[in-house]
Coordinates of N, CA, C and O in Angstrom, one line a residue:
M6 N -2.0 2.4 10.1 CA -1.0 2.4 11.1 C 0.4 2.4 10.5 O 0.7 1.7 9.7
K7 N 1.3 3.3 11.0 CA 2.6 3.4 10.6 C 3.6 2.4 11.3 O 3.4 2.2 12.5
H8 N 4.3 1.7 10.5 CA 5.3 0.7 11.1 C 6.7 1.2 10.8 O 6.9 1.6 9.6
S9 N 7.6 0.8 11.6 CA 9.1 1.0 11.3 C 9.9 -0.3 11.4 O 9.4 -1.1 12.3
F10 N 10.8 -0.5 10.6 CA 11.6 -1.7 10.6 C 12.9 -1.4 9.9 O 13.1 -0.4 9.2
E11 N 13.9 -2.3 10.1 CA 15.1 -2.2 9.4 C 15.1 -3.3 8.3 O 14.6 -4.3 8.5
A12 N 15.6 -2.9 7.1 CA 15.6 -3.8 5.9 C 16.9 -3.8 5.2 O 17.5 -2.8 5.1
V13 N 17.3 -4.9 4.7 CA 18.5 -5.1 4.0 C 18.2 -4.9 2.5 O 17.2 -5.5 2.0
V14 N 18.9 -4.0 1.8 CA 18.7 -3.8 0.4 C 19.2 -5.1 -0.3 O 20.3 -5.5 -0.3
E15 N 18.3 -5.7 -1.1 CA 18.5 -6.9 -1.8 C 18.4 -6.7 -3.4 O 17.7 -5.7 -3.7
G16 N 18.9 -7.5 -4.2 CA 18.9 -7.2 -5.6 C 19.4 -8.5 -6.4 O 20.1 -9.2 -5.9
K17 N 18.9 -8.5 -7.6 CA 19.3 -9.5 -8.6 C 19.0 -9.0 -10.0 O 18.0 -8.4 -10.3
G18 N 20.0 -9.1 -10.8 CA 19.9 -8.6 -12.2 C 19.6 -7.0 -12.2 O 20.4 -6.3 -11.5
T19 N 18.6 -6.5 -12.8 CA 18.4 -5.1 -12.7 C 17.3 -4.8 -11.6 O 16.9 -3.6 -11.6
W20 N 16.9 -5.7 -10.9 CA 15.9 -5.5 -9.8 C 16.5 -5.3 -8.4 O 17.7 -5.8 -8.2
I21 N 16.0 -4.4 -7.6 CA 16.4 -4.1 -6.3 C 15.2 -4.0 -5.4 O 14.0 -3.5 -5.8
W22 N 15.2 -4.5 -4.1 CA 14.0 -4.4 -3.3 C 14.3 -4.5 -1.8 O 15.4 -4.8 -1.4
L23 N 13.3 -4.3 -1.0 CA 13.3 -4.4 0.4 C 12.1 -5.4 0.8 O 11.0 -5.2 0.3
R24 N 12.4 -6.3 1.7 CA 11.3 -7.1 2.2 C 10.6 -6.6 3.3 O 11.3 -6.0 4.2
I25 N 9.3 -6.6 3.3 CA 8.5 -6.1 4.5 C 8.3 -7.4 5.4 O 7.8 -8.4 5.0
P26 N 8.6 -7.1 6.8 CA 8.4 -8.2 7.6 C 7.0 -8.8 7.7 O 6.0 -8.0 7.4
D27 N 6.9 -10.1 7.8 CA 5.5 -10.8 7.7 C 4.5 -10.1 8.7 O 3.4 -10.0 8.4
S28 N 5.1 -9.8 10.0 CA 4.2 -9.2 11.0 C 3.5 -8.0 10.6 O 2.4 -7.7 10.9
I29 N 4.2 -7.2 9.7 CA 3.7 -6.0 9.1 C 2.8 -6.2 8.0 O 1.6 -5.7 7.9
S30 N 3.3 -7.0 7.1 CA 2.6 -7.4 5.9 C 1.1 -8.0 6.2 O 0.2 -7.7 5.5
Q31 N 1.0 -8.8 7.2 CA -0.2 -9.4 7.6 C -1.3 -8.3 8.0 O -2.5 -8.7 8.0
E32 N -0.9 -7.2 8.3 CA -1.8 -6.1 8.7 C -2.4 -5.4 7.5 O -3.3 -4.6 7.7
F33 N -1.9 -5.6 6.4 CA -2.4 -4.9 5.2 C -3.7 -5.6 4.8 O -4.0 -6.7 5.2
S34 N -4.6 -4.8 4.1 CA -5.9 -5.3 3.8 C -5.9 -6.3 2.7 O -7.0 -6.9 2.5
S35 N -4.8 -6.6 2.1 CA -4.9 -7.7 1.0 C -3.6 -8.4 0.9 O -2.6 -7.9 1.3
R36 N -3.7 -9.7 0.6 CA -2.4 -10.4 0.3 C -1.9 -10.1 -1.2 O -0.8 -10.5 -1.5
G37 N -2.7 -9.4 -1.9 CA -2.2 -8.9 -3.3 C -1.5 -7.5 -3.2 O -1.1 -7.1 -2.1
A38 N -1.4 -6.9 -4.4 CA -0.7 -5.6 -4.3 C -1.4 -4.6 -3.4 O -2.7 -4.5 -3.4
V39 N -0.8 -3.7 -2.7 CA -1.3 -2.8 -1.8 C -0.6 -1.4 -1.9 O 0.7 -1.4 -2.0
A40 N -1.3 -0.4 -2.0 CA -0.7 0.9 -2.1 C -0.1 1.2 -0.7 O -0.7 1.0 0.4
I41 N 1.2 1.7 -0.7 CA 1.8 2.0 0.6 C 2.5 3.3 0.4 O 2.8 3.8 -0.7
E42 N 2.8 4.0 1.6 CA 3.6 5.1 1.6 C 4.5 5.0 2.9 O 4.2 4.3 3.8
G43 N 5.5 5.9 2.8 CA 6.3 6.0 4.0 C 7.7 6.7 3.6 O 7.8 7.5 2.8
R44 N 8.7 6.2 4.4 CA 10.1 6.7 4.2 C 11.1 5.5 4.1 O 10.9 4.6 4.9
V45 N 12.1 5.8 3.3 CA 13.3 4.9 3.3 C 14.4 5.8 3.7 O 14.7 6.7 2.9
E46 N 15.0 5.7 4.8 CA 15.9 6.7 5.3 C 15.3 8.1 5.3 O 14.2 8.2 5.9
R47 N 15.7 9.0 4.6 CA 15.1 10.3 4.5 C 14.2 10.5 3.3 O 13.6 11.6 3.1
D48 N 14.1 9.5 2.4 CA 13.3 9.6 1.2 C 11.8 9.2 1.4 O 11.6 8.0 1.8
S49 N 11.0 10.1 1.1 CA 9.5 9.7 1.1 C 9.1 8.9 -0.1 O 9.7 9.1 -1.1
Y50 N 8.2 8.0 0.0 CA 7.7 7.3 -1.1 C 6.2 7.1 -1.1 O 5.6 7.0 -0.1
L51 N 5.6 6.9 -2.3 CA 4.3 6.3 -2.5 C 4.5 5.3 -3.6 O 5.0 5.5 -4.7
T52 N 4.2 4.0 -3.3 CA 4.4 3.0 -4.3 C 3.4 1.8 -3.9 O 2.4 1.9 -3.3
V53 N 3.7 0.7 -4.6 CA 2.9 -0.5 -4.3 C 3.8 -1.6 -3.7 O 4.9 -1.9 -4.2
A54 N 3.3 -2.1 -2.7 CA 4.0 -3.4 -2.1 C 3.5 -4.4 -2.9 O 2.2 -4.8 -3.2
E55 N 4.4 -5.2 -3.5 CA 4.2 -6.4 -4.3 C 3.9 -7.6 -3.5 O 4.6 -7.8 -2.5
P56 N 3.0 -8.4 -3.9 CA 2.8 -9.7 -3.1 C 3.9 -10.6 -3.4 O 4.5 -10.7 -4.6
D57 N 4.3 -11.5 -2.5 CA 5.3 -12.5 -2.7 C 4.8 -13.9 -3.1 O 5.6 -14.8 -3.2
G58 N 3.5 -14.1 -3.1 CA 2.9 -15.3 -3.4 C 2.8 -16.3 -2.1 O 2.3 -17.4 -2.3
F59 N 3.4 -15.8 -1.0 CA 3.3 -16.5 0.2 C 2.5 -15.9 1.3 O 2.5 -16.3 2.4
G60 N 1.8 -14.9 0.9 CA 1.0 -14.1 1.9 C 1.6 -12.8 2.4 O 1.1 -12.1 3.2
G61 N 2.9 -12.5 2.0 CA 3.7 -11.4 2.4 C 3.8 -10.4 1.3 O 3.3 -10.5 0.2
H62 N 4.6 -9.4 1.6 CA 4.9 -8.4 0.5 C 6.3 -7.9 0.6 O 7.0 -8.2 1.4
W63 N 6.7 -7.2 -0.5 CA 8.1 -6.5 -0.7 C 7.9 -5.2 -1.5 O 6.9 -5.1 -2.1
I64 N 8.9 -4.4 -1.2 CA 8.9 -3.1 -1.9 C 9.9 -3.1 -3.0 O 11.2 -3.2 -2.8
P65 N 9.5 -3.0 -4.2 CA 10.4 -2.9 -5.4 C 11.0 -1.5 -5.5 O 10.4 -0.5 -5.1
G66 N 12.1 -1.4 -6.0 CA 12.8 -0.2 -6.2 C 12.6 0.4 -7.5 O 13.5 0.5 -8.4
Y67 N 11.4 0.8 -7.9 CA 11.0 1.4 -9.1 C 11.7 2.8 -9.1 O 12.2 3.3 -8.1
D68 N 11.6 3.5 -10.2 CA 12.3 4.7 -10.5 C 11.8 5.7 -9.4 O 12.6 6.6 -9.0
H69 N 10.5 5.7 -9.1 CA 10.0 6.7 -8.1 C 10.4 6.4 -6.7 O 10.2 7.3 -5.8
L70 N 11.1 5.4 -6.4 CA 11.6 5.0 -5.0 C 13.1 4.8 -5.3 O 13.6 3.9 -6.0
S71 N 13.9 5.7 -4.8 CA 15.3 5.8 -5.1 C 16.2 4.7 -4.4 O 17.3 5.0 -4.0
L72 N 15.7 3.5 -4.3 CA 16.6 2.4 -3.8 C 17.9 2.2 -4.5 O 18.8 1.9 -3.9
P73 N 17.9 2.5 -5.8 CA 19.2 2.3 -6.6 C 20.4 3.1 -6.0 O 21.5 3.0 -6.2
S74 N 20.0 4.3 -5.3 CA 21.0 5.1 -4.6 C 21.7 4.4 -3.4 O 22.7 4.9 -3.0
F75 N 21.1 3.3 -2.9 CA 21.6 2.6 -1.9 C 22.4 1.4 -2.4 O 22.3 0.9 -3.5
L76 N 23.2 0.9 -1.5 CA 24.1 -0.3 -1.9 C 23.4 -1.6 -1.5 O 22.8 -1.7 -0.4
L77 N 23.6 -2.6 -2.3 CA 23.1 -4.0 -2.0 C 23.8 -4.4 -0.6 O 24.9 -4.2 -0.4
G78 N 22.9 -5.0 0.3 CA 23.5 -5.4 1.5 C 23.4 -4.3 2.6 O 23.7 -4.6 3.8
Q79 N 23.1 -3.1 2.3 CA 23.0 -1.9 3.2 C 21.7 -2.1 3.9 O 20.7 -2.5 3.3
T80 N 21.7 -1.9 5.3 CA 20.6 -2.0 6.1 C 20.0 -0.5 6.2 O 20.7 0.4 6.5
L81 N 18.7 -0.4 6.0 CA 18.0 0.9 5.9 C 16.9 0.9 6.9 O 16.3 -0.1 7.2
H82 N 16.6 2.1 7.4 CA 15.5 2.2 8.2 C 14.3 2.6 7.3 O 14.3 3.4 6.4
V83 N 13.2 1.9 7.5 CA 12.0 2.0 6.7 C 10.8 2.3 7.5 O 10.7 1.6 8.6
E84 N 10.0 3.2 7.1 CA 8.7 3.4 7.6 C 7.7 3.1 6.5 O 7.9 3.5 5.4
V85 N 6.6 2.4 6.9 CA 5.6 2.1 5.9 C 4.2 2.0 6.6 O 4.0 1.8 7.7
Q86 N 3.2 2.4 5.7 CA 1.9 2.3 6.1 C 1.0 2.2 4.8 O 1.4 2.7 3.8
Q87 N -0.1 1.5 5.0 CA -1.0 1.3 3.7 C -1.6 2.7 3.4 O -1.8 3.5 4.4
S88 N -1.8 2.9 2.2 CA -2.2 4.3 1.7 C -3.4 4.1 0.9 O -3.7 3.0 0.3
S89 N -4.2 5.2 1.0 CA -5.5 5.2 0.1 C -5.2 5.7 -1.3 O -6.0 5.5 -2.3
Q90 N -3.9 6.2 -1.4 CA -3.5 6.7 -2.8 C -2.7 5.6 -3.5 O -1.8 5.0 -2.7
W91 N -2.8 5.5 -4.7 CA -2.0 4.6 -5.5 C -0.9 5.3 -6.4 O -1.3 6.3 -7.0
A92 N 0.2 4.8 -6.4 CA 1.2 5.4 -7.3 C 0.9 5.1 -8.7 O 0.1 4.1 -9.0
I93 N 1.4 5.8 -9.7 CA 1.2 5.5 -11.1 C 2.0 4.3 -11.5 O 3.2 4.3 -11.2
P94 N 1.5 3.3 -12.1 CA 2.3 2.2 -12.6 C 3.4 2.7 -13.5 O 3.1 3.5 -14.4
P95 N 4.6 2.0 -13.4 CA 5.7 2.4 -14.4 C 5.5 1.7 -15.6 O 6.1 0.6 -16.0
L96 N 4.6 2.3 -16.6 CA 4.3 1.6 -17.8 C 5.5 1.6 -18.8 O 6.2 2.5 -19.0
S97 N 5.7 0.5 -19.5 CA 6.6 0.4 -20.5 C 6.1 1.1 -21.7 O 4.9 1.3 -21.9
Q98 N 7.0 1.3 -22.7 CA 6.6 2.0 -23.9 C 5.5 1.3 -24.8 O 4.6 1.8 -25.2
D99 N 5.7 -0.1 -24.9 CA 4.7 -0.8 -25.7 C 3.3 -0.9 -24.9 O 2.3 -0.9 -25.6
F100 N 3.4 -0.9 -23.6 CA 2.1 -0.8 -22.9 C 1.4 0.5 -23.1 O 0.2 0.5 -23.4
F101 N 2.1 1.5 -22.9 CA 1.5 2.9 -23.2 C 1.1 3.1 -24.6 O -0.1 3.5 -24.8
Q102 N 1.8 2.6 -25.6 CA 1.5 2.7 -27.0 C 0.2 1.9 -27.3 O -0.7 2.3 -28.0
A103 N 0.0 0.8 -26.6 CA -1.2 0.0 -26.8 C -2.5 0.7 -26.4 O -3.4 0.8 -27.1
I104 N -2.4 1.3 -25.2 CA -3.5 2.0 -24.7 C -3.8 3.2 -25.6 O -4.9 3.6 -25.9
Q105 N -2.8 3.9 -26.0 CA -2.9 5.1 -26.9 C -3.5 4.9 -28.2 O -3.9 5.8 -29.0
S106 N -3.5 3.6 -28.6 CA -3.9 3.2 -30.1 C -5.4 3.2 -30.2 O -5.9 3.1 -31.3
S107 N -6.1 3.4 -29.1 CA -7.6 3.3 -29.2 C -8.2 4.4 -28.3 O -8.0 4.4 -27.1
E108 N -9.0 5.2 -28.9 CA -9.8 6.2 -28.1 C -10.7 5.7 -27.1 O -10.8 6.1 -26.0
Y109 N -11.2 4.5 -27.3 CA -12.1 3.8 -26.3 C -11.3 3.2 -25.2 O -11.7 3.3 -24.1
A110 N -10.1 2.7 -25.5 CA -9.2 2.2 -24.5 C -8.7 3.3 -23.5 O -8.6 3.2 -22.4
I111 N -8.3 4.4 -24.2 CA -7.9 5.6 -23.5 C -9.0 6.0 -22.5 O -8.8 6.4 -21.3
S112 N -10.2 6.1 -23.0 CA -11.4 6.5 -22.2 C -11.5 5.6 -21.0 O -11.8 6.2 -19.9
T113 N -11.5 4.4 -21.2 CA -11.7 3.5 -20.0 C -10.5 3.6 -19.1 O -10.7 3.7 -17.9
W114 N -9.2 3.6 -19.6 CA -8.1 3.7 -18.8 C -8.1 5.0 -17.9 O -7.8 4.9 -16.8
E115 N -8.6 6.1 -18.5 CA -8.6 7.3 -17.7 C -9.7 7.3 -16.7 O -9.7 8.0 -15.8
N116 N -10.7 6.4 -16.7 CA -11.9 6.3 -15.9 C -11.8 5.2 -14.9 O -12.8 5.0 -14.1
I117 N -10.8 4.4 -14.9 CA -10.6 3.3 -14.0 C -9.7 3.7 -12.8 O -9.0 4.8 -12.9
T118 N -9.9 3.0 -11.6 CA -9.1 3.4 -10.6 C -7.6 3.1 -10.7 O -7.3 2.2 -11.5
P119 N -6.8 3.8 -9.9 CA -5.3 3.4 -10.0 C -5.1 1.9 -9.7 O -4.2 1.3 -10.2
A120 N -5.9 1.4 -8.8 CA -5.7 0.0 -8.4 C -6.0 -0.9 -9.5 O -5.4 -1.9 -9.8
A121 N -7.1 -0.6 -10.4 CA -7.4 -1.3 -11.6 C -6.3 -1.2 -12.6 O -5.9 -2.1 -13.3
R122 N -5.7 0.0 -12.7 CA -4.6 0.2 -13.6 C -3.4 -0.7 -13.3 O -2.8 -1.3 -14.1
W123 N -3.1 -0.9 -11.9 CA -2.1 -1.8 -11.5 C -2.4 -3.2 -11.8 O -1.5 -4.0 -12.1
A124 N -3.7 -3.6 -11.8 CA -4.0 -4.9 -12.1 C -3.8 -5.2 -13.5 O -3.2 -6.3 -13.8
W125 N -4.1 -4.3 -14.5 CA -3.7 -4.5 -15.9 C -2.2 -4.6 -16.0 O -1.7 -5.5 -16.7
F126 N -1.5 -3.6 -15.4 CA -0.1 -3.6 -15.5 C 0.6 -5.0 -15.0 O 1.4 -5.5 -15.7
R127 N 0.2 -5.3 -13.8 CA 0.7 -6.6 -13.3 C 0.3 -7.8 -14.2 O 1.2 -8.7 -14.3
W128 N -0.9 -7.9 -14.7 CA -1.3 -9.0 -15.6 C -0.4 -9.1 -16.8 O 0.1 -10.2 -17.1
V129 N -0.2 -7.9 -17.4 CA 0.6 -8.0 -18.7 C 2.0 -8.3 -18.3 O 2.7 -9.0 -19.0
R130 N 2.6 -7.7 -17.2 CA 3.9 -7.9 -16.8 C 4.2 -9.3 -16.4 O 5.4 -9.8 -16.6
S131 N 3.2 -10.1 -16.0 CA 3.4 -11.4 -15.5 C 3.8 -12.5 -16.7 O 4.2 -13.6 -16.4
A132 N 3.7 -12.0 -17.9 CA 3.9 -12.9 -19.0 C 5.4 -13.3 -19.0 O 6.2 -12.4 -19.0
H133 N 5.7 -14.6 -19.2 CA 7.1 -15.0 -19.2 C 7.7 -14.9 -20.6 O 9.0 -14.9 -20.8
H134 N 6.9 -14.9 -21.7 CA 7.4 -14.9 -23.0 C 6.9 -13.6 -23.7 O 5.8 -13.2 -23.5
H135 N 7.7 -13.2 -24.7 CA 7.4 -11.9 -25.5 C 6.1 -12.2 -26.2 O 5.2 -11.3 -26.2
S136 N 5.8 -13.3 -26.7 CA 4.7 -13.7 -27.5 C 3.4 -13.6 -26.6 O 2.3 -13.1 -27.0
T137 N 3.6 -14.1 -25.4 CA 2.5 -14.0 -24.5 C 2.2 -12.6 -24.0 O 1.0 -12.2 -23.9
R138 N 3.2 -11.8 -23.9 CA 3.1 -10.5 -23.5 C 2.3 -9.7 -24.6 O 1.4 -8.9 -24.3
Q139 N 2.6 -9.9 -25.9 CA 2.0 -9.3 -26.9 C 0.5 -9.7 -27.0 O -0.4 -8.9 -27.3
K140 N 0.2 -11.0 -26.7 CA -1.2 -11.4 -26.8 C -2.0 -10.6 -25.6 O -3.0 -10.3 -25.8
R141 N -1.3 -10.6 -24.4 CA -2.0 -9.9 -23.4 C -2.2 -8.4 -23.6 O -3.2 -7.9 -23.2
L142 N -1.2 -7.7 -24.2 CA -1.5 -6.4 -24.6 C -2.6 -6.2 -25.5 O -3.5 -5.3 -25.4
S143 N -2.7 -7.1 -26.5 CA -3.8 -7.1 -27.5 C -5.1 -7.3 -26.8 O -6.1 -6.6 -27.1
L144 N -5.2 -8.4 -25.8 CA -6.4 -8.6 -25.2 C -6.8 -7.5 -24.2 O -8.0 -7.1 -24.2
M145 N -5.8 -6.9 -23.6 CA -6.1 -5.7 -22.8 C -6.7 -4.6 -23.5 O -7.7 -4.0 -23.1
L146 N -6.1 -4.3 -24.7 CA -6.7 -3.2 -25.5 C -8.1 -3.6 -25.8 O -9.0 -2.7 -25.8
K147 N -8.4 -4.8 -26.3 CA -9.7 -5.2 -26.6 C -10.7 -5.0 -25.5 O -11.8 -4.4 -25.7
H148 N -10.2 -5.5 -24.3 CA -11.1 -5.4 -23.1 C -11.4 -4.0 -22.7 O -12.5 -3.6 -22.4
L149 N -10.3 -3.1 -22.7 CA -10.5 -1.8 -22.3 C -11.3 -1.1 -23.3 O -12.2 -0.2 -22.9
S150 N -11.3 -1.4 -24.6 CA -12.0 -0.7 -25.6 C -13.6 -1.0 -25.5 O -14.4 -0.2 -25.9
I151 N -13.9 -2.1 -24.8 CA -15.3 -2.3 -24.6 C -15.7 -2.1 -23.2 O -16.8 -2.4 -22.8
G152 N -14.8 -1.4 -22.5 CA -15.2 -0.9 -21.1 C -14.8 -1.8 -19.9 O -15.3 -1.5 -18.8
K153 N -14.2 -2.9 -20.2 CA -13.8 -3.8 -19.1 C -12.8 -3.2 -18.2 O -11.8 -2.7 -18.7
R154 N -13.0 -3.2 -16.9 CA -12.2 -2.4 -16.0 C -11.1 -3.2 -15.4 O -10.0 -2.6 -15.0
R155 N -11.0 -4.5 -15.5 CA -9.9 -5.3 -14.8 C -9.8 -6.6 -15.6 O -10.7 -7.1 -16.2
P156 N -8.6 -7.1 -15.5 CA -8.3 -8.5 -16.2 C -9.1 -9.5 -15.5 O -9.3 -9.5 -14.2
C157 N -9.7 -10.5 -16.2 CA -10.4 -11.6 -15.7 C -9.4 -12.7 -15.3 O -8.4 -13.0 -15.9
C158 N -9.8 -13.4 -14.2 CA -9.1 -14.6 -13.8 C -7.7 -14.4 -13.5 O -6.9 -15.3 -14.0
F159 N -7.3 -13.4 -12.9 CA -5.9 -13.1 -12.6 C -5.7 -13.2 -11.1 O -6.4 -12.5 -10.3
D160 N -4.8 -14.0 -10.6 CA -4.4 -14.2 -9.2 C -3.7 -13.0 -8.7 O -2.5 -12.9 -9.0
Q161 N -4.3 -12.1 -8.0 CA -3.7 -10.8 -7.6 C -2.7 -11.1 -6.5 O -1.8 -10.2 -6.1
N162 N -2.7 -12.3 -5.8 CA -1.7 -12.6 -4.8 C -0.4 -13.1 -5.2 O 0.5 -13.4 -4.3
R163 N -0.2 -13.2 -6.6 CA 1.0 -13.9 -7.0 C 2.0 -12.8 -7.3 O 1.7 -11.7 -7.6
C164 N 3.3 -13.2 -7.3 CA 4.4 -12.3 -7.7 C 4.3 -12.3 -9.2 O 4.4 -13.4 -9.8
T165 N 4.3 -11.1 -9.9 CA 4.1 -11.1 -11.3 C 5.4 -10.6 -12.0 O 5.3 -10.2 -13.1
I166 N 6.4 -10.8 -11.4 CA 7.7 -10.4 -12.1 C 8.5 -11.7 -12.5 O 9.1 -12.3 -11.6
P167 N 8.4 -12.1 -13.8 CA 9.0 -13.4 -14.1 C 10.5 -13.6 -13.8 O 10.9 -14.7 -13.5
E168 N 11.2 -12.5 -13.8 CA 12.7 -12.6 -13.5 C 12.9 -12.8 -12.1 O 14.1 -13.4 -11.7
L169 N 11.9 -12.7 -11.3 CA 12.1 -12.8 -9.8 C 11.2 -14.0 -9.2 O 11.2 -14.1 -8.0
S170 N 10.5 -14.6 -10.0 CA 9.5 -15.5 -9.5 C 9.4 -16.9 -10.1 O 9.9 -17.0 -11.3
I171 N 9.0 -18.0 -9.4 CA 8.7 -19.3 -10.0 C 7.3 -19.6 -9.6 O 6.9 -19.6 -8.4
Q172 N 6.4 -19.8 -10.6 CA 5.0 -20.1 -10.4 C 4.3 -19.2 -9.5 O 3.6 -19.6 -8.5
G173 N 4.6 -17.9 -9.6 CA 3.9 -16.9 -8.8 C 4.5 -16.6 -7.4 O 4.0 -15.9 -6.7
K174 N 5.6 -17.3 -7.1 CA 6.2 -17.2 -5.8 C 7.5 -16.3 -6.0 O 8.3 -16.5 -6.8
F175 N 7.6 -15.3 -5.1 CA 8.9 -14.4 -5.1 C 10.0 -15.3 -4.5 O 10.2 -15.4 -3.4
L176 N 10.8 -15.8 -5.5 CA 11.9 -16.7 -5.2 C 13.2 -16.2 -5.9 O 13.8 -17.0 -6.7
P177 N 13.6 -14.9 -5.7 CA 14.8 -14.5 -6.6 C 16.1 -15.3 -6.4 O 16.9 -15.5 -7.3
E178 N 16.2 -15.8 -5.1 CA 17.5 -16.5 -4.9 C 17.5 -17.9 -5.6 O 18.6 -18.4 -5.9
K179 N 16.3 -18.4 -6.2 CA 16.3 -19.7 -6.8 C 16.2 -19.4 -8.4 O 16.2 -20.4 -9.1
K180 N 16.0 -18.2 -8.8 CA 15.8 -17.9 -10.2 C 17.1 -17.7 -10.8 O 17.9 -16.8 -10.4
A181 N 17.4 -18.3 -12.0 CA 18.6 -18.2 -12.7 C 18.4 -17.0 -13.7 O 17.4 -16.7 -14.3
F182 N 19.6 -16.2 -13.8 CA 19.5 -15.1 -14.6 C 20.4 -15.4 -15.8 O 21.5 -16.0 -15.7
A183 N 20.0 -15.0 -17.0 CA 20.8 -15.2 -18.3 C 21.9 -14.1 -18.3 O 21.8 -13.1 -17.9

């Protein structure tokens, strides 16, 4: 079902986002990450609605969604609906290189669903410290190499962006930036 709403462009640090109203978010099939498609003004998008850790969702302005072309505080017309297609996760260079370092990991990566790829991406991204991120990349590589399709014991309903969250809750207004 397609929904329309007005949203204010918000941002902090290098991040920019739109909040999805709770009444719409509650109709999604999951409290975790959800594939969505729609329009922001005249721009079509296919992306992932990120969970906020409170049961709702928000739309991050990744490169494939041209939110950076809009101004903070600007009100935009948004159309959104859950999608059966998943966007490709915006992998960092170290993430991509880790997968490419093992033919077995590549094989598993190429044969898992896009939703599973997002689970690995979000699990690695949720690390607050560089050393933890490196351990997760290494563990991901090990697990993909033996055919494991998803990370274990990962709360999919949490906000996984350390710069914008506190204990898995999307709280950018309370998060201090260096």
